[in-house]
Each structure stands twice: as structure tokens, then as C-alpha cells.
Coordinates of C-alpha atoms and ligand atoms in Angstrom, one line a residue:
M265 CA 95.6 124.6 133.1
Y266 CA 97.0 122.1 130.0
Q267 CA 100.0 123.3 129.8
S268 CA 100.8 121.5 133.3
F269 CA 98.7 118.5 132.4
K270 CA 100.7 118.4 129.2
S271 CA 104.4 118.5 130.5
H272 CA 102.8 115.7 133.0
L273 CA 101.7 113.8 130.5
E274 CA 105.3 113.9 128.5
K275 CA 106.7 112.9 131.4
E276 CA 104.7 109.7 132.1
L277 CA 104.9 108.8 128.6
A278 CA 108.9 109.4 128.5
D279 CA 109.2 107.1 131.4
I280 CA 107.6 104.2 129.4
K281 CA 109.6 104.8 127.3
Q282 CA 112.6 104.7 129.7
A283 CA 110.8 101.8 131.0
G284 CA 111.7 99.8 127.6
L285 CA 107.4 98.9 127.9
F286 CA 106.4 101.5 125.2
K287 CA 103.8 99.5 123.0
N288 CA 104.5 100.2 119.4
E289 CA 101.4 99.2 117.5
R290 CA 102.4 97.2 113.1
I291 CA 99.8 98.5 111.1
I292 CA 98.4 95.3 108.4
V293 CA 97.7 96.5 105.2
S294 CA 95.5 92.7 104.4
P295 CA 92.8 91.0 106.5
Q296 CA 93.6 89.0 109.0
D297 CA 95.3 85.6 108.1
A298 CA 98.0 83.2 108.3
L299 CA 99.7 84.8 105.7
I300 CA 99.4 88.8 106.7
R301 CA 100.8 91.9 104.7
L302 CA 102.3 94.9 106.8
A303 CA 102.3 98.1 105.3
D304 CA 105.9 98.4 104.6
G305 CA 105.0 95.9 102.2
K306 CA 106.5 92.8 103.9
E307 CA 104.2 89.4 104.0
V308 CA 105.0 87.6 107.0
L309 CA 103.4 84.4 108.6
N310 CA 101.4 85.7 111.7
F311 CA 102.0 83.4 114.6
C312 CA 100.2 86.0 117.5
A313 CA 96.5 86.7 116.3
N314 CA 93.9 84.7 118.4
N315 CA 92.7 83.7 115.1
Y316 CA 92.5 79.7 116.4
L317 CA 89.9 78.7 113.8
G318 CA 91.3 80.7 111.2
L319 CA 87.9 82.5 110.6
S320 CA 88.8 86.0 110.7
N321 CA 89.0 86.1 106.8
S322 CA 86.5 82.9 106.4
Q323 CA 84.3 83.2 103.2
Q324 CA 81.6 82.2 104.9
L325 CA 81.3 84.7 107.7
K326 CA 82.1 87.3 105.1
D327 CA 79.1 86.3 103.1
A328 CA 76.7 86.0 105.5
A329 CA 77.8 90.0 107.1
K330 CA 77.6 91.1 103.4
Q331 CA 74.2 89.6 103.5
A332 CA 72.7 90.9 106.3
L333 CA 74.1 94.1 105.9
D334 CA 71.5 94.4 103.0
T335 CA 68.6 92.5 104.8
H336 CA 69.2 94.3 108.5
G337 CA 71.5 97.4 107.6
F338 CA 74.7 98.9 109.2
G339 CA 73.6 100.2 112.5
M340 CA 71.5 99.9 115.3
S341 CA 71.5 103.2 117.1
S342 CA 69.9 102.2 120.6
V343 CA 71.0 100.0 123.4
R344 CA 69.0 96.7 123.5
F345 CA 66.2 97.3 125.6
I346 CA 65.2 100.7 124.0
C347 CA 65.2 99.4 120.1
G348 CA 68.2 97.8 119.5
T349 CA 67.2 94.0 119.7
Q350 CA 66.7 92.2 116.2
D351 CA 65.7 88.4 115.5
L352 CA 69.3 88.3 114.5
H353 CA 70.6 89.4 117.8
K354 CA 67.8 87.1 119.8
K355 CA 69.0 83.9 117.1
L356 CA 72.5 84.4 118.1
E357 CA 72.3 84.5 121.8
A358 CA 70.3 81.2 121.6
S359 CA 73.3 79.8 119.1
I360 CA 75.4 80.5 121.7
A361 CA 73.4 78.6 124.5
H362 CA 72.9 75.5 122.4
F363 CA 76.9 75.8 121.2
F364 CA 78.0 75.6 125.4
G365 CA 74.5 73.6 126.4
T366 CA 73.5 76.7 129.0
E367 CA 69.9 77.8 129.4
D368 CA 70.3 81.7 128.0
S369 CA 72.8 84.1 126.8
I370 CA 73.3 87.7 126.7
L371 CA 75.2 89.8 124.4
Y372 CA 77.6 92.8 125.2
A373 CA 79.5 94.8 122.9
A374 CA 83.1 93.2 124.4
C375 CA 83.9 90.1 126.7
F376 CA 85.3 93.3 128.4
D377 CA 81.9 94.4 129.1
A378 CA 80.5 90.9 130.2
N379 CA 82.9 90.6 132.7
G380 CA 82.5 94.0 133.6
G381 CA 78.9 94.0 134.2
V382 CA 78.9 90.5 135.2
F383 CA 79.6 90.8 139.3
E384 CA 78.1 94.0 140.4
P385 CA 74.3 93.1 139.8
L386 CA 74.6 89.5 141.4
L387 CA 76.1 90.2 144.1
T388 CA 76.7 92.7 147.5
E389 CA 78.9 93.2 150.3
E390 CA 77.5 90.3 151.6
D391 CA 79.0 88.0 149.5
A392 CA 82.4 86.8 148.4
I393 CA 84.5 86.4 145.1
I394 CA 87.2 83.8 144.9
S395 CA 89.3 84.6 141.7
D396 CA 92.5 83.1 140.5
S397 CA 95.3 85.5 140.7
L398 CA 96.4 85.4 136.7
N399 CA 92.7 86.6 135.5
H400 CA 92.2 88.7 132.6
A401 CA 92.0 92.5 133.5
S402 CA 88.3 92.5 132.2
I403 CA 87.4 89.9 135.2
I404 CA 89.7 92.0 137.7
D405 CA 87.8 95.4 136.5
G406 CA 84.6 93.4 137.1
V407 CA 85.6 92.6 140.5
R408 CA 86.5 95.8 141.6
L409 CA 83.2 97.1 140.6
S410 CA 81.1 95.0 142.8
K411 CA 81.1 95.2 146.3
A412 CA 81.3 91.6 146.9
Q413 CA 84.4 90.1 149.6
R414 CA 87.4 89.8 147.3
Y415 CA 89.3 86.4 147.9
R416 CA 92.3 85.4 145.4
Y417 CA 94.3 82.5 145.1
A418 CA 97.1 81.4 143.3
N419 CA 97.3 80.6 139.7
A420 CA 95.5 77.4 139.6
D421 CA 96.3 76.2 143.1
M422 CA 94.1 74.2 144.4
E423 CA 95.6 74.2 148.3
D424 CA 95.4 77.6 148.0
L425 CA 91.9 77.9 146.6
E426 CA 90.8 76.0 149.2
N427 CA 92.0 78.0 151.8
Q428 CA 90.1 81.2 150.6
L429 CA 86.7 79.2 150.3
K430 CA 87.1 78.1 154.0
K431 CA 87.6 81.9 154.8
A432 CA 85.0 83.1 152.8
Q433 CA 82.7 80.7 154.4
A434 CA 81.1 83.2 156.3
Q435 CA 79.8 84.8 153.0
R436 CA 76.3 84.1 151.8
F437 CA 76.8 83.5 148.1
K438 CA 80.0 82.5 146.8
L439 CA 81.4 82.8 143.6
I440 CA 84.9 80.9 142.2
V441 CA 85.7 83.1 139.2
T442 CA 88.8 81.8 136.8
D443 CA 90.2 82.2 133.3
G444 CA 89.7 78.7 130.7
V445 CA 93.0 79.3 129.5
F446 CA 95.3 81.4 130.9
S447 CA 96.8 83.5 127.9
M448 CA 100.3 83.8 128.7
D449 CA 101.4 80.2 129.4
G450 CA 98.1 78.5 127.7
N451 CA 97.6 75.9 130.9
V452 CA 94.1 75.2 131.0
A453 CA 92.1 76.1 134.4
P454 CA 91.7 72.5 136.3
L455 CA 87.5 73.2 136.1
D456 CA 87.3 69.2 137.6
K457 CA 88.6 70.1 141.0
I458 CA 87.5 73.9 140.9
Y459 CA 84.0 72.0 140.6
E460 CA 84.5 69.6 143.5
L461 CA 85.6 72.4 145.9
A462 CA 82.8 74.4 144.5
G463 CA 80.9 70.6 145.5
K464 CA 82.5 71.0 149.0
Y465 CA 82.1 74.8 149.9
D466 CA 78.6 75.1 149.0
A467 CA 80.3 77.9 145.7
M468 CA 79.1 78.9 142.2
I469 CA 81.5 78.7 139.2
M470 CA 82.3 81.3 136.4
V471 CA 84.7 80.5 134.0
D472 CA 85.8 82.6 131.1
E473 CA 86.2 81.2 128.2
S474 CA 87.7 83.5 126.0
H475 CA 90.6 81.9 125.3
S476 CA 89.1 78.1 125.3
A477 CA 85.5 78.3 123.4
G478 CA 86.4 76.8 119.9
V479 CA 89.9 75.4 120.9
V480 CA 89.8 73.2 124.4
G481 CA 87.8 69.7 124.6
K482 CA 87.7 67.3 121.9
T483 CA 85.4 69.4 119.7
G484 CA 86.0 72.8 120.9
H485 CA 83.6 73.6 123.1
G486 CA 86.0 74.6 125.9
V487 CA 86.7 73.7 129.2
T488 CA 83.7 72.5 130.4
E489 CA 83.6 69.9 127.3
R490 CA 87.3 68.9 128.3
Y491 CA 86.1 68.2 131.8
N492 CA 82.4 66.9 131.1
L493 CA 80.9 69.7 132.8
K494 CA 78.7 71.0 130.1
G495 CA 75.7 72.3 131.5
K496 CA 76.7 72.2 134.9
I497 CA 78.8 76.0 135.2
E498 CA 76.5 78.7 136.5
I499 CA 78.1 81.4 134.6
I500 CA 80.5 81.4 131.6
T501 CA 81.8 84.4 129.8
G502 CA 83.7 84.5 126.1
T503 CA 84.4 86.7 123.1
L504 CA 83.5 86.7 119.4
G505 CA 86.8 88.5 119.0
K506 CA 89.0 85.1 119.5
A507 CA 88.4 82.0 118.0
F508 CA 84.6 82.7 116.9
G509 CA 85.3 84.7 113.9
G510 CA 87.5 87.6 115.8
A511 CA 85.6 90.9 115.1
I512 CA 83.8 92.0 118.2
G513 CA 81.2 91.2 120.7
G514 CA 81.0 89.5 123.6
F515 CA 78.4 87.2 126.0
T516 CA 77.6 85.9 129.1
T517 CA 75.7 82.4 129.1
G518 CA 75.0 79.9 132.1
K519 CA 71.5 79.8 134.3
K520 CA 68.4 81.7 133.6
E521 CA 67.6 83.3 135.9
I522 CA 71.4 85.0 136.3
I523 CA 70.8 85.8 132.5
D524 CA 67.4 87.0 133.2
L525 CA 68.8 89.5 136.0
L526 CA 71.7 91.0 134.2
R527 CA 68.9 91.8 131.1
Q528 CA 67.3 94.0 134.3
R529 CA 70.3 95.3 135.9
S530 CA 73.9 94.8 133.9
R531 CA 75.1 98.6 133.1
P532 CA 77.1 97.9 130.2
Y533 CA 74.2 96.2 128.6
L534 CA 71.8 99.0 129.7
F535 CA 73.8 101.7 128.9
S536 CA 76.1 100.7 125.4
N537 CA 75.2 100.3 122.1
S538 CA 74.2 96.9 120.1
I539 CA 76.6 95.4 118.3
P540 CA 76.0 95.3 114.3
P541 CA 73.7 93.0 112.8
V542 CA 76.7 92.4 110.3
V543 CA 78.6 90.8 113.4
A544 CA 75.2 89.0 115.1
A545 CA 74.7 87.1 111.3
A546 CA 78.2 86.6 111.0
G547 CA 77.9 84.9 114.5
I548 CA 74.9 83.0 113.6
K549 CA 76.3 81.6 110.8
M550 CA 79.9 80.8 112.8
F551 CA 77.9 78.6 115.0
E552 CA 76.3 76.8 112.7
M553 CA 79.8 76.1 111.0
M554 CA 80.5 75.1 114.4
D555 CA 77.6 72.4 114.6
S556 CA 77.9 71.2 111.1
T557 CA 81.7 70.1 111.5
N558 CA 84.6 70.1 113.5
D559 CA 86.7 69.4 111.0
L560 CA 88.6 73.6 112.1
Q561 CA 89.1 72.4 115.7
N562 CA 90.6 68.8 114.4
K563 CA 93.2 70.6 112.0
L564 CA 94.0 73.1 114.9
H565 CA 94.7 70.1 117.4
T566 CA 96.7 68.8 114.9
N567 CA 98.8 71.6 114.3
T568 CA 99.4 72.5 117.3
E569 CA 100.6 69.1 118.8
Y570 CA 102.9 68.8 115.4
F571 CA 104.3 72.7 116.2
V572 CA 104.7 71.8 120.1
K573 CA 106.4 68.3 119.9
R574 CA 108.5 69.9 116.9
M575 CA 109.8 72.8 119.1
I576 CA 110.8 70.4 121.9
D577 CA 112.6 67.9 119.7
A578 CA 114.5 71.0 118.8
G579 CA 115.6 71.7 122.0
F580 CA 113.1 75.1 122.7
D581 CA 112.1 74.7 126.6
I582 CA 108.4 75.2 126.1
K583 CA 105.5 75.7 128.7
P584 CA 103.0 72.9 129.5
T585 CA 100.2 73.5 127.2
E586 CA 96.4 72.8 126.5
S587 CA 95.5 74.9 124.4
A588 CA 96.3 76.6 120.9
I589 CA 99.1 79.1 123.2
C590 CA 102.3 77.9 122.8
A591 CA 105.0 79.6 125.2
V592 CA 108.0 79.5 124.1
M593 CA 110.7 80.2 127.7
L594 CA 113.7 82.3 127.3
Y595 CA 113.6 84.2 130.6
D596 CA 116.0 87.0 129.5
A597 CA 113.5 90.4 128.6
K598 CA 115.8 91.5 126.1
L599 CA 116.7 88.4 124.7
S600 CA 113.0 87.7 124.1
Q601 CA 112.6 90.9 122.8
D602 CA 115.5 90.1 120.1
M603 CA 114.5 86.9 118.9
A604 CA 110.9 88.5 118.7
A605 CA 113.2 90.9 115.9
S606 CA 114.8 88.3 114.8
L607 CA 112.1 86.4 113.7
L608 CA 110.3 88.8 112.2
E609 CA 113.1 89.2 109.9
E610 CA 113.0 85.4 108.7
G611 CA 109.4 86.6 107.6
I612 CA 107.5 85.0 111.3
Y613 CA 105.4 87.1 113.4
V614 CA 105.3 86.8 116.8
T615 CA 105.4 88.7 120.2
G616 CA 108.0 88.6 123.2
F617 CA 106.4 89.4 126.4
Y618 CA 108.5 90.2 129.6
F619 CA 107.9 91.7 133.5
P620 CA 105.0 93.6 133.9
V621 CA 102.9 91.3 131.6
V622 CA 104.9 88.0 132.6
P623 CA 106.9 87.7 135.7
K624 CA 110.0 89.0 136.6
E625 CA 112.7 86.6 135.0
Q626 CA 110.1 84.7 133.0
A627 CA 110.4 86.5 129.6
R628 CA 109.0 84.4 126.7
I629 CA 107.8 84.4 123.3
R630 CA 104.4 83.5 122.5
V631 CA 103.2 81.6 119.7
Q632 CA 99.9 81.3 118.7
I633 CA 98.8 78.4 116.7
S634 CA 95.5 78.7 113.9
A635 CA 94.0 76.3 111.8
A636 CA 94.1 78.9 109.3
H637 CA 98.1 77.6 109.3
E638 CA 99.2 74.6 106.8
K639 CA 102.2 72.6 107.6
E640 CA 104.5 74.6 105.4
H641 CA 103.7 77.7 107.6
L642 CA 104.5 75.3 110.4
D643 CA 107.8 74.0 109.4
K644 CA 108.7 77.9 108.2
C645 CA 108.1 78.9 111.7
I646 CA 110.2 76.0 113.3
A647 CA 113.0 76.4 110.9
A648 CA 113.1 79.9 111.8
F649 CA 113.1 79.4 115.6
I650 CA 115.6 77.0 114.8
K651 CA 117.8 79.3 113.2
T652 CA 117.7 82.4 115.9
G653 CA 117.8 80.3 118.4
K654 CA 121.0 79.0 117.4
E655 CA 121.9 82.6 116.4
L656 CA 121.2 83.8 119.7
N657 CA 122.3 81.1 121.6
V658 CA 119.1 80.0 122.9
L659 CA 120.1 76.4 121.1
K660 CA 123.4 74.8 121.8
Ligands
PLP1145 C1 90.4 88.7 125.3 C2 90.2 88.3 126.5 C3 89.2 89.3 127.0 C4 88.4 90.3 126.2 O1 87.6 90.1 125.1 P1 87.1 91.1 124.3 O2 85.6 90.7 123.9 O3 88.1 91.3 123.2 O4 86.7 92.3 125.1 C5 88.2 88.8 128.3 N1 88.4 87.8 129.2 C6 89.6 87.1 128.7 C7 90.2 86.0 129.5 C8 90.4 87.2 127.4 O5 91.6 86.6 126.8

């Protein structure tokens, strides 16, 4: 049996390679940080991690994790409702709710699980989910697992959202779902307008703050801060795997009754292990840091503004961004790969994206800025872009 399946898989893999879509993983042998060391010994500046606040290698978080290892052990060996809940898990859930100004929170192993487990328990075939076309894969999968009627609107297109809301009027409950920041462009969902339309058409809202929490808004509290809607959105999901330390873990936070029902019925919560104590303890510490100072958010905002302005001044075509994601548009797929390779030679680690990750003829290099970057890192990155941009005729 396996012989024919093996041939089938070999052909699939060959097809992926043939199409130029085979993903190779680069091996890092240092901690995740602004400056990383690769397996071949090369040291490069990292501009492609979701390490927005530079906390992946934070001494304070490492100390909190080490301490929890001694006080609370290594693993939980259980789901939450059997014997997998420590004081740390409850405290972290309270910290998340405090940060977002919501009523309660529920932890998952990852935001992929939070999104996978949020729709099916809450909505039935009588209900409607109206989803942005560029929403994250985990939202798409989560929506598929529910029986609700599905409607899709073009990315951040409020006219289209209104049309879909009109179509969905016959359904009992309606939920609009959007990413806070769209990861390939760096644009922020127009939550003020979404909120208005939700009011007009009697819908609820869910925002996935994975790329926006810690980043967007004056103090980095996400899109609900940016649009002055703290506490007004029914459901927020997010990750501890990006700005918030970058280890692992996801959450859903929002209205109390929603969280209460998810604890009873959400399958990735009920049937998957609790996050390790070290991750919970570091998360609590991280939210304490968020409460005590905005230094990291301020540094991230300063870094991003500086980088984007200098890149535009240099003549690069940059997608309008309100996040720490800066898409350098190159349009041509091969060029995006060649330029990323040349940048690596210059000691700058970035990734080029092309179809099907982004639309055809929309290839780009995505740069992700971090509070861990110093001005000299940014300057080195900009200089490398200018040098390779000239060599590859991107800049005149
Ligand atoms: C990264 C991301 C996720 C997945 O988060 P994990 O915690 O790594 O599973 C979900 N949604 C969005 C919008 C993301 O960007």
C-alpha cells in the first residue's frame, strides 16, 4: 500500500518544487533577536520575525520563566477542566482581559486553536459569519468547522461588507470577522466603519489582534485602542507568539457569556493540553511590563516611522502601513527572491513573498520592524536595500 502512496507523495513534492513553491527552512542557532546567528555561522540582522516588541529574548521574561520552572514545574499533562489549571493560568487570563479592557479570557495552545474553536460552539446554521477575504488561514478553517452561513467581503471594503450584511439579514445572529492588521500589507482593518455597519445591521464583531496587539494604537493596545472601541467588541482573539514574547499560546477575550460557553464547548480548549507554566508566568510578567511603561511600543513606533520614511525617500514603493509591517513592492516574483538573496548577502534577513501567498504580479519583500532594532540596524537595512535595489534596477 505505502509504495503507491509514496510515489504519489514524491510527485506532489516534485510539483511543489517545479512550481518554485518549496519552502526551505533556515536554521538559527542563537536566540531570536535583532541580530541572529545562522547554522552556517553567518550573523544577520533579522527583519522577518514577529518579534515586534523585541521580547523574544527578554531577560525579564526569561527570569520569570526560570522562576516558574521551580515553583510550578515543567508541564501540565492535562487539559484545563481535568487537572490542567494553575493559579498562573487564571492570572494570565485576567491579565489579558485587563489589557484589552474586556470581561474575561480563555487560553489556548495557539491562536490557531482559538480561531479554530470559536465559531462552532457559538453559531449554528441559523446564523451568519461575514468574513474579510484576507483573513488568516486559522479563521478560514474555524469558519469551515461551523455550520453558520458564510459571507465574504473584499479586504477592508466597506461597501462590500454592507452588501454582504444586507444579504445576511435573514439570519438570526450575524458576526463580522476581521484581522486587526493584515499580515501581507500591514494595513489596519477600518474598525470604526465596521462598528458603524455592525450597529446599522445588528451584527456582532470579532477581531483577531495577532499582528496588532502590542503594536497598533498609541500605547500598543491594538485596533480597539486605535479606534477608541475598547470594551465594545464582542470577541477578540490573539497570540502570545508574536509581540507578546513570541513563545506560544493563544487566547479569546471578550464578553463574559461568550467566554463561559467556550470553556464548556470549545473543542481545542477541551481536548488539548494546557500551556506550560513557564509560558503562563512569562505572559503574566509581560502584561505587567505593558502596564508599567510604553517604552517598547514608543520605540517600535519611532523605528517604524523612521524606516518607512527613509525607504520612501530612497524611492521604494511601500504599501501604506499603520503597523510594524512594511511591504516593499517589487511586483515580480523572481525579483522578490533575487533581492531577498542579495539582502542576505548584505547581512539582512528578510523574506520575499509571491503568488499564491500574495496576489499575482504583487510580489514583495515584507520587512518587519522591532523594538529590538537600534537605529544603526535600521540604517544598515536601508543601505542594503538601496545597494541591492540599484544593482537589481529596482531603483533608478
Ligand atoms: C499568527 C496568526 C495566527 C496564529 O497564531 P499562533 O498563536 O501562532 O497560532 C492567527 N491569526 C493571525 C491573524 C495571525 O497573524
